[in-house]
Short mmCIF file of N, CA and C in Angstrom, two decimals:
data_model
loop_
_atom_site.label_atom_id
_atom_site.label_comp_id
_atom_site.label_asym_id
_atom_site.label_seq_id
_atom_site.Cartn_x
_atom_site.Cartn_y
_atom_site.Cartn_z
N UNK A 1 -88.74 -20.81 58.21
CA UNK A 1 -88.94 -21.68 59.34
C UNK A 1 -90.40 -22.05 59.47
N UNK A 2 -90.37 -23.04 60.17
CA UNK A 2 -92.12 -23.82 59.96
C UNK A 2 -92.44 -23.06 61.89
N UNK A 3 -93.69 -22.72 61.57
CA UNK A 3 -94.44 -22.58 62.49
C UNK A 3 -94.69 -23.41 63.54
N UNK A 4 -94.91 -22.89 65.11
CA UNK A 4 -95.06 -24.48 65.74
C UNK A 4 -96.22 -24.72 65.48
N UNK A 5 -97.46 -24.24 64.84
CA UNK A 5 -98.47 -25.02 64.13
C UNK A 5 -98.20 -26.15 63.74
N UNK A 6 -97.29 -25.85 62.72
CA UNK A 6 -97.50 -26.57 61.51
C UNK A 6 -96.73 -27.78 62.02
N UNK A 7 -95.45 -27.67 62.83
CA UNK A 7 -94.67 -28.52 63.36
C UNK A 7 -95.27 -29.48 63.99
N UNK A 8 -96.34 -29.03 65.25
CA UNK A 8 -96.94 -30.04 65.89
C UNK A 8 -98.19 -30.42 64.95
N UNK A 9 -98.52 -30.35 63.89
CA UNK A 9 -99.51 -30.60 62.96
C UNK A 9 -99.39 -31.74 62.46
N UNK A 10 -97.56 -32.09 62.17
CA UNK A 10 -97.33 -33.18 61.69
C UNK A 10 -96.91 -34.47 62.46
N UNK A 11 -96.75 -33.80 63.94
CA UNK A 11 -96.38 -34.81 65.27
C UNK A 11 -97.47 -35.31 65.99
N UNK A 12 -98.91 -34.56 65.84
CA UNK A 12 -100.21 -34.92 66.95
C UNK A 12 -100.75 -35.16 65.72
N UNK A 13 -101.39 -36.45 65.98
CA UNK A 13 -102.58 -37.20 65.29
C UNK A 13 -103.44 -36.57 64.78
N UNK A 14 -104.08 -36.50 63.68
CA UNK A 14 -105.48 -35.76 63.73
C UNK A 14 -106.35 -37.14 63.96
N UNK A 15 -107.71 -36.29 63.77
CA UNK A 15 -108.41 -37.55 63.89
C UNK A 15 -108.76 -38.42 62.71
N UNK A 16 -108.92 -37.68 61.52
CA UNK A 16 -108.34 -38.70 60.19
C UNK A 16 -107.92 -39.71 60.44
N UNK A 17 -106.07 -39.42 60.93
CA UNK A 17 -105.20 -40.16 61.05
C UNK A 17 -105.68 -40.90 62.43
N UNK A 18 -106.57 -40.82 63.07
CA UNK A 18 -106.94 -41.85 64.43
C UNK A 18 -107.98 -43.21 64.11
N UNK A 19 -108.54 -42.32 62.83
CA UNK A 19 -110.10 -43.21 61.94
C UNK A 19 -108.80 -44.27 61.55
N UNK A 20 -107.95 -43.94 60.56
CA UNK A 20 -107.49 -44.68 59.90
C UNK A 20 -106.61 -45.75 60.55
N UNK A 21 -105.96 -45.10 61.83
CA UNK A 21 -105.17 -46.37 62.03
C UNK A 21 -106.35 -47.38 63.01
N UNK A 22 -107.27 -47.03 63.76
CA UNK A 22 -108.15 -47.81 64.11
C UNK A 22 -108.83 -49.13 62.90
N UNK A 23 -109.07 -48.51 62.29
CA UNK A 23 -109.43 -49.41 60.67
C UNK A 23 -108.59 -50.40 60.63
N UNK A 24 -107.12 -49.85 60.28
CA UNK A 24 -106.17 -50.84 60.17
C UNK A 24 -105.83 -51.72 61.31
N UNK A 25 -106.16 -51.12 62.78
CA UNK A 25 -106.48 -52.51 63.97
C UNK A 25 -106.90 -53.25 63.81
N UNK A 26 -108.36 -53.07 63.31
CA UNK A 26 -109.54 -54.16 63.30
C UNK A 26 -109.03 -54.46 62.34
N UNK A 27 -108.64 -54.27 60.96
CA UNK A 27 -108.18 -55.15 59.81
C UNK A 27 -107.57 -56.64 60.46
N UNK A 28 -106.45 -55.60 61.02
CA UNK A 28 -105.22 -56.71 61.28
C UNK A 28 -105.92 -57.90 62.25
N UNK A 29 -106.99 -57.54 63.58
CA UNK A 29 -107.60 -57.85 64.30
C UNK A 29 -108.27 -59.27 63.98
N UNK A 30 -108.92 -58.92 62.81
CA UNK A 30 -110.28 -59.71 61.80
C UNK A 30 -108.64 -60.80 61.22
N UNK A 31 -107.69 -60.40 60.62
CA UNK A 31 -107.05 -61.26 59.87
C UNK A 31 -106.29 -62.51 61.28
N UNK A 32 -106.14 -61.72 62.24
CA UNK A 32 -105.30 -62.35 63.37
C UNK A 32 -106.39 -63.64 63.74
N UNK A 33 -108.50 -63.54 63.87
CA UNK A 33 -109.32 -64.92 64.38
C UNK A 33 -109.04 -65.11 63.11
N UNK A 34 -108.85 -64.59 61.98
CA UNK A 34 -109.45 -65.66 60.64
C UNK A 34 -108.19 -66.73 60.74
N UNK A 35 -106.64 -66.53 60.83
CA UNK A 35 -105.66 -66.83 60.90
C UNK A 35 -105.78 -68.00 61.94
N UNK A 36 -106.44 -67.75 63.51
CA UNK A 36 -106.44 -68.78 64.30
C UNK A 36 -106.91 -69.51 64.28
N UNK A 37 -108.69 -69.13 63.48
CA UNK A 37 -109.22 -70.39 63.31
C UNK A 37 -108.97 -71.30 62.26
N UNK A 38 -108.33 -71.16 61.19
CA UNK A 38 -107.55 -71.58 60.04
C UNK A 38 -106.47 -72.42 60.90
N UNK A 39 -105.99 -72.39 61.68
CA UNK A 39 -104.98 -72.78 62.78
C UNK A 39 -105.53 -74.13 63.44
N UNK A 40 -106.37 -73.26 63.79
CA UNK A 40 -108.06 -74.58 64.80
C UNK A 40 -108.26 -76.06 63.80
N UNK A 41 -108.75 -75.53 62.36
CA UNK A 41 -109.25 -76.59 61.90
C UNK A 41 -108.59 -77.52 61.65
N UNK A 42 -107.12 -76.76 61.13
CA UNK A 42 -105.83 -77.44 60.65
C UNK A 42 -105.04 -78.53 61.52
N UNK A 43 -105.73 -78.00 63.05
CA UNK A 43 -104.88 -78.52 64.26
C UNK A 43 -106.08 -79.99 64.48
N UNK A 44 -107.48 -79.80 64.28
CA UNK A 44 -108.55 -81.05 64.45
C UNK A 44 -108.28 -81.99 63.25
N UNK A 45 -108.06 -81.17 61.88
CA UNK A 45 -107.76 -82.03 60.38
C UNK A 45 -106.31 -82.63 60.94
N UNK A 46 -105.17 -82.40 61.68
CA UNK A 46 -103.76 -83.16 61.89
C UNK A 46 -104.23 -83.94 62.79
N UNK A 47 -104.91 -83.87 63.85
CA UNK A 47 -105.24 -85.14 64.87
C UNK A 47 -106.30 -86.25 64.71
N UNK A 48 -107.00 -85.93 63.44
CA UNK A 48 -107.87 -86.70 62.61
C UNK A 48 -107.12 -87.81 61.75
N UNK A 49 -106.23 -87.36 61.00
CA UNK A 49 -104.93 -87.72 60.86
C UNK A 49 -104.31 -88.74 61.36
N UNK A 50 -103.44 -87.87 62.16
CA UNK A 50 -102.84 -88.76 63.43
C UNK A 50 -103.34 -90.09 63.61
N UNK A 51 -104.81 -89.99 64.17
CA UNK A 51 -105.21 -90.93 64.82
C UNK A 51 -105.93 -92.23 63.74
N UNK A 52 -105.84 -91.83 62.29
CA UNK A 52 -105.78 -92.69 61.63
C UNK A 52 -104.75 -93.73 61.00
N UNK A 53 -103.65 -92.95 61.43
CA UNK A 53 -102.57 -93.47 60.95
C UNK A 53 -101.54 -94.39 61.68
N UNK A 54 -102.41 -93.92 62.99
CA UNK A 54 -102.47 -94.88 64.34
C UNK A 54 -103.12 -96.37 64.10
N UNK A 55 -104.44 -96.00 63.39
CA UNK A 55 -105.37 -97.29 63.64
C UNK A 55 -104.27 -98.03 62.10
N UNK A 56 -104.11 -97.65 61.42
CA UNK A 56 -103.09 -98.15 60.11
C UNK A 56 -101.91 -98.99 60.74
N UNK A 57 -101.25 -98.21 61.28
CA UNK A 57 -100.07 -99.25 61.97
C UNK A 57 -100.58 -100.21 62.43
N UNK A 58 -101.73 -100.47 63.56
CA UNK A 58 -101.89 -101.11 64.07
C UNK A 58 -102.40 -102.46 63.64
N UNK A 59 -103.13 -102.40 62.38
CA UNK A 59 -103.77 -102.80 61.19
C UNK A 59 -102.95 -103.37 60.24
N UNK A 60 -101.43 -102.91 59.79
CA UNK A 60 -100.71 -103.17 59.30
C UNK A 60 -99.93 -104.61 60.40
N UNK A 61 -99.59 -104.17 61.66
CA UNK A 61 -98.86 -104.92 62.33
C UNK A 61 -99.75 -106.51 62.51
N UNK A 62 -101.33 -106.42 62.68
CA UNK A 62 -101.88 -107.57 62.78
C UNK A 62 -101.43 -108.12 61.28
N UNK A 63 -101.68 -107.47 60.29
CA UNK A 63 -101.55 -108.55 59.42
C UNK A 63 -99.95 -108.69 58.66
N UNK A 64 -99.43 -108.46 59.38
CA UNK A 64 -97.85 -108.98 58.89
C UNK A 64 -97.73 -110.34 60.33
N UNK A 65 -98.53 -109.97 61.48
CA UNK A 65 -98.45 -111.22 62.29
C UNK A 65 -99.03 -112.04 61.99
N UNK A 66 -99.94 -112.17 60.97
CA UNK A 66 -100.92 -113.12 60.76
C UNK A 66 -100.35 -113.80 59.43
N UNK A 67 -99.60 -113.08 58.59
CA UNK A 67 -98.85 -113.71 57.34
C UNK A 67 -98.04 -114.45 58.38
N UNK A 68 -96.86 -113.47 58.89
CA UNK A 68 -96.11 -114.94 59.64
C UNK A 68 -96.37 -115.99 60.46
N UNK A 69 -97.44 -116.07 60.76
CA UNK A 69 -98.53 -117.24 61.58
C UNK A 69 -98.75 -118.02 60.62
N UNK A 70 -99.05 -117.93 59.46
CA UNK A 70 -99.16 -118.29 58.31
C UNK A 70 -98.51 -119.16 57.49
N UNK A 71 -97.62 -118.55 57.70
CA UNK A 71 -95.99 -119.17 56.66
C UNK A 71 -95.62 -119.73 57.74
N UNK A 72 -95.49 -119.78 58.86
CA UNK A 72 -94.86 -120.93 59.92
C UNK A 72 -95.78 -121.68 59.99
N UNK A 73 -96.77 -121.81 60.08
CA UNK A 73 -97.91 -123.10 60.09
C UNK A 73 -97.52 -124.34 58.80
N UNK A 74 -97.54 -122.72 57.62
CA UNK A 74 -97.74 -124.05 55.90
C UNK A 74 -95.96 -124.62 56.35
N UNK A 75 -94.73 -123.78 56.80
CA UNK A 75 -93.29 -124.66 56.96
C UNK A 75 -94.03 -126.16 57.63
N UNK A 76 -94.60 -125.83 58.72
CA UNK A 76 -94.41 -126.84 59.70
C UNK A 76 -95.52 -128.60 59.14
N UNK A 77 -96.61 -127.81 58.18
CA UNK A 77 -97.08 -129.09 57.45
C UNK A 77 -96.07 -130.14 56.58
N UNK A 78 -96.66 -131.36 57.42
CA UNK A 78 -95.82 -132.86 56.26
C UNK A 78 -96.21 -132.47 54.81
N UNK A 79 -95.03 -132.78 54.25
CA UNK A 79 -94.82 -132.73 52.98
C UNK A 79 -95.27 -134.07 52.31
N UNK A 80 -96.40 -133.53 51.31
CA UNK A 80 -96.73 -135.27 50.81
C UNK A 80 -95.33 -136.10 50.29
N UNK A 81 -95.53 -137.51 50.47
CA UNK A 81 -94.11 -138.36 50.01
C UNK A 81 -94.04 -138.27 48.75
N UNK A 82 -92.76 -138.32 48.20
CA UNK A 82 -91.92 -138.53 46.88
C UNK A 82 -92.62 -139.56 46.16
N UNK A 83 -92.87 -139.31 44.60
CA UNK A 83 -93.47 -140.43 44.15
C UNK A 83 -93.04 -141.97 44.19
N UNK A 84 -93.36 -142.58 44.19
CA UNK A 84 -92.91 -144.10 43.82
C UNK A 84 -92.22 -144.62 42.41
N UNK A 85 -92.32 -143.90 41.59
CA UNK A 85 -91.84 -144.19 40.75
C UNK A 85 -90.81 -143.65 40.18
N UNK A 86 -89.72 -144.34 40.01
CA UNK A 86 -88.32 -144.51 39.92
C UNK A 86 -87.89 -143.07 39.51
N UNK A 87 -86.91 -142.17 39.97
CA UNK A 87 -86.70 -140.82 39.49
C UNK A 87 -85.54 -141.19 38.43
N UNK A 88 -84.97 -142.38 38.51
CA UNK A 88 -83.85 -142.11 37.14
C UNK A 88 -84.65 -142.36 35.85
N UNK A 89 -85.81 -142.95 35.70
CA UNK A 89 -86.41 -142.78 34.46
C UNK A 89 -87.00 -141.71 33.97
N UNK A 90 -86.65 -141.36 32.86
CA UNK A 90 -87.37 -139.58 32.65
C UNK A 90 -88.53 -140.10 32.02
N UNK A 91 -90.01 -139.30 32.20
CA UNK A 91 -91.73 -139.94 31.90
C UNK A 91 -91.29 -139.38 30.27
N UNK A 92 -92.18 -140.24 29.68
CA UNK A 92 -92.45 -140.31 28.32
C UNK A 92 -93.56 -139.41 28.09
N UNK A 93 -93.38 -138.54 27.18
CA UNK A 93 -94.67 -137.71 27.04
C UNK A 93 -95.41 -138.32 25.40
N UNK A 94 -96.29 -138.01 25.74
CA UNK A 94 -97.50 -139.06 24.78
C UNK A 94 -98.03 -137.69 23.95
N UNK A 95 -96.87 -138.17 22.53
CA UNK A 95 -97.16 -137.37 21.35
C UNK A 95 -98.82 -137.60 21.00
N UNK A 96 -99.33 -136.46 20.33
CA UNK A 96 -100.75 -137.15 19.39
C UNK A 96 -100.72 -137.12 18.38
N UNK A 97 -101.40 -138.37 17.40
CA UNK A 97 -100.84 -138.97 16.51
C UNK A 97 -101.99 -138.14 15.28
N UNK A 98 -101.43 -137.93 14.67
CA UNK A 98 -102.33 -137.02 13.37
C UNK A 98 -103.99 -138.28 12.99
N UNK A 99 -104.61 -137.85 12.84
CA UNK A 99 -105.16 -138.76 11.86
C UNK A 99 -105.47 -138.38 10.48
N UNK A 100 -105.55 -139.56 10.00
CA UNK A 100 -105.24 -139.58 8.27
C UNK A 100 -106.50 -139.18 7.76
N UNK A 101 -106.88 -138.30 6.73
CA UNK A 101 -107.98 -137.85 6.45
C UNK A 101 -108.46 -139.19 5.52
N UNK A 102 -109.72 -139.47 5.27
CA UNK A 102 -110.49 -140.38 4.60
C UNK A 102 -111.02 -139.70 3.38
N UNK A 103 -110.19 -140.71 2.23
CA UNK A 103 -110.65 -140.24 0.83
C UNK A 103 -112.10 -140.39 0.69
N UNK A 104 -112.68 -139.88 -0.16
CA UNK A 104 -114.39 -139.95 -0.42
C UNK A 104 -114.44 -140.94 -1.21
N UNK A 105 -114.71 -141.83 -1.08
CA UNK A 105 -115.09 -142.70 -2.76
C UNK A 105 -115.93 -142.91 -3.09
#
């Protein structure tokens, strides 16, 4: 049979075991700001973001209004008139004619 020494030896802390789990507080402690501020920057880098992608839409939307401002203006210009000259005749295209090389004499 174990002694109640030894029994409560293994149930009450020593102080070893008080060093060590303190250590492992502050470990966890130190990892918990490094973690938040990793959190912080991540949270200013997404609203940096955000708010660019804001000015993009907005940027995007002027100029899809300004193409269609665009293309309804060039619809609404007169169309120069149809030529004058007769469409059932098809135009003659103007072969070029070789020229003849000149003997030396």
């Amino acid at each position: 049979m174990l002694s109640l020494a030894a029994a409560l030896g293994s149930i009450v802390p020593t102080k070893r075991d008080e060093a060590g789990h303190r250590e492992e507080i502050q470990s966890l402690q130190r990892q918990l700001r490094d973690a938040r501020h990793q959190a912080g920057v991540m949270e200013v880098s997404l609203e940096v973001l955000r708010d660019s992608n804001t000015s993009y839409v907005a940027e995007l939307s002027a100029l899809r209004l300004q193409l269609a401002t665009a293309m309804a203006n060039q619809s609404e210009k007169p169309r120069r008139p149809q030529s004058t000259v007769d469409a059932s005749k098809p135009r003659r295209v103007a072969h070029k004619v070789a020229a003849r090389k000149q003997s030396a004499s």
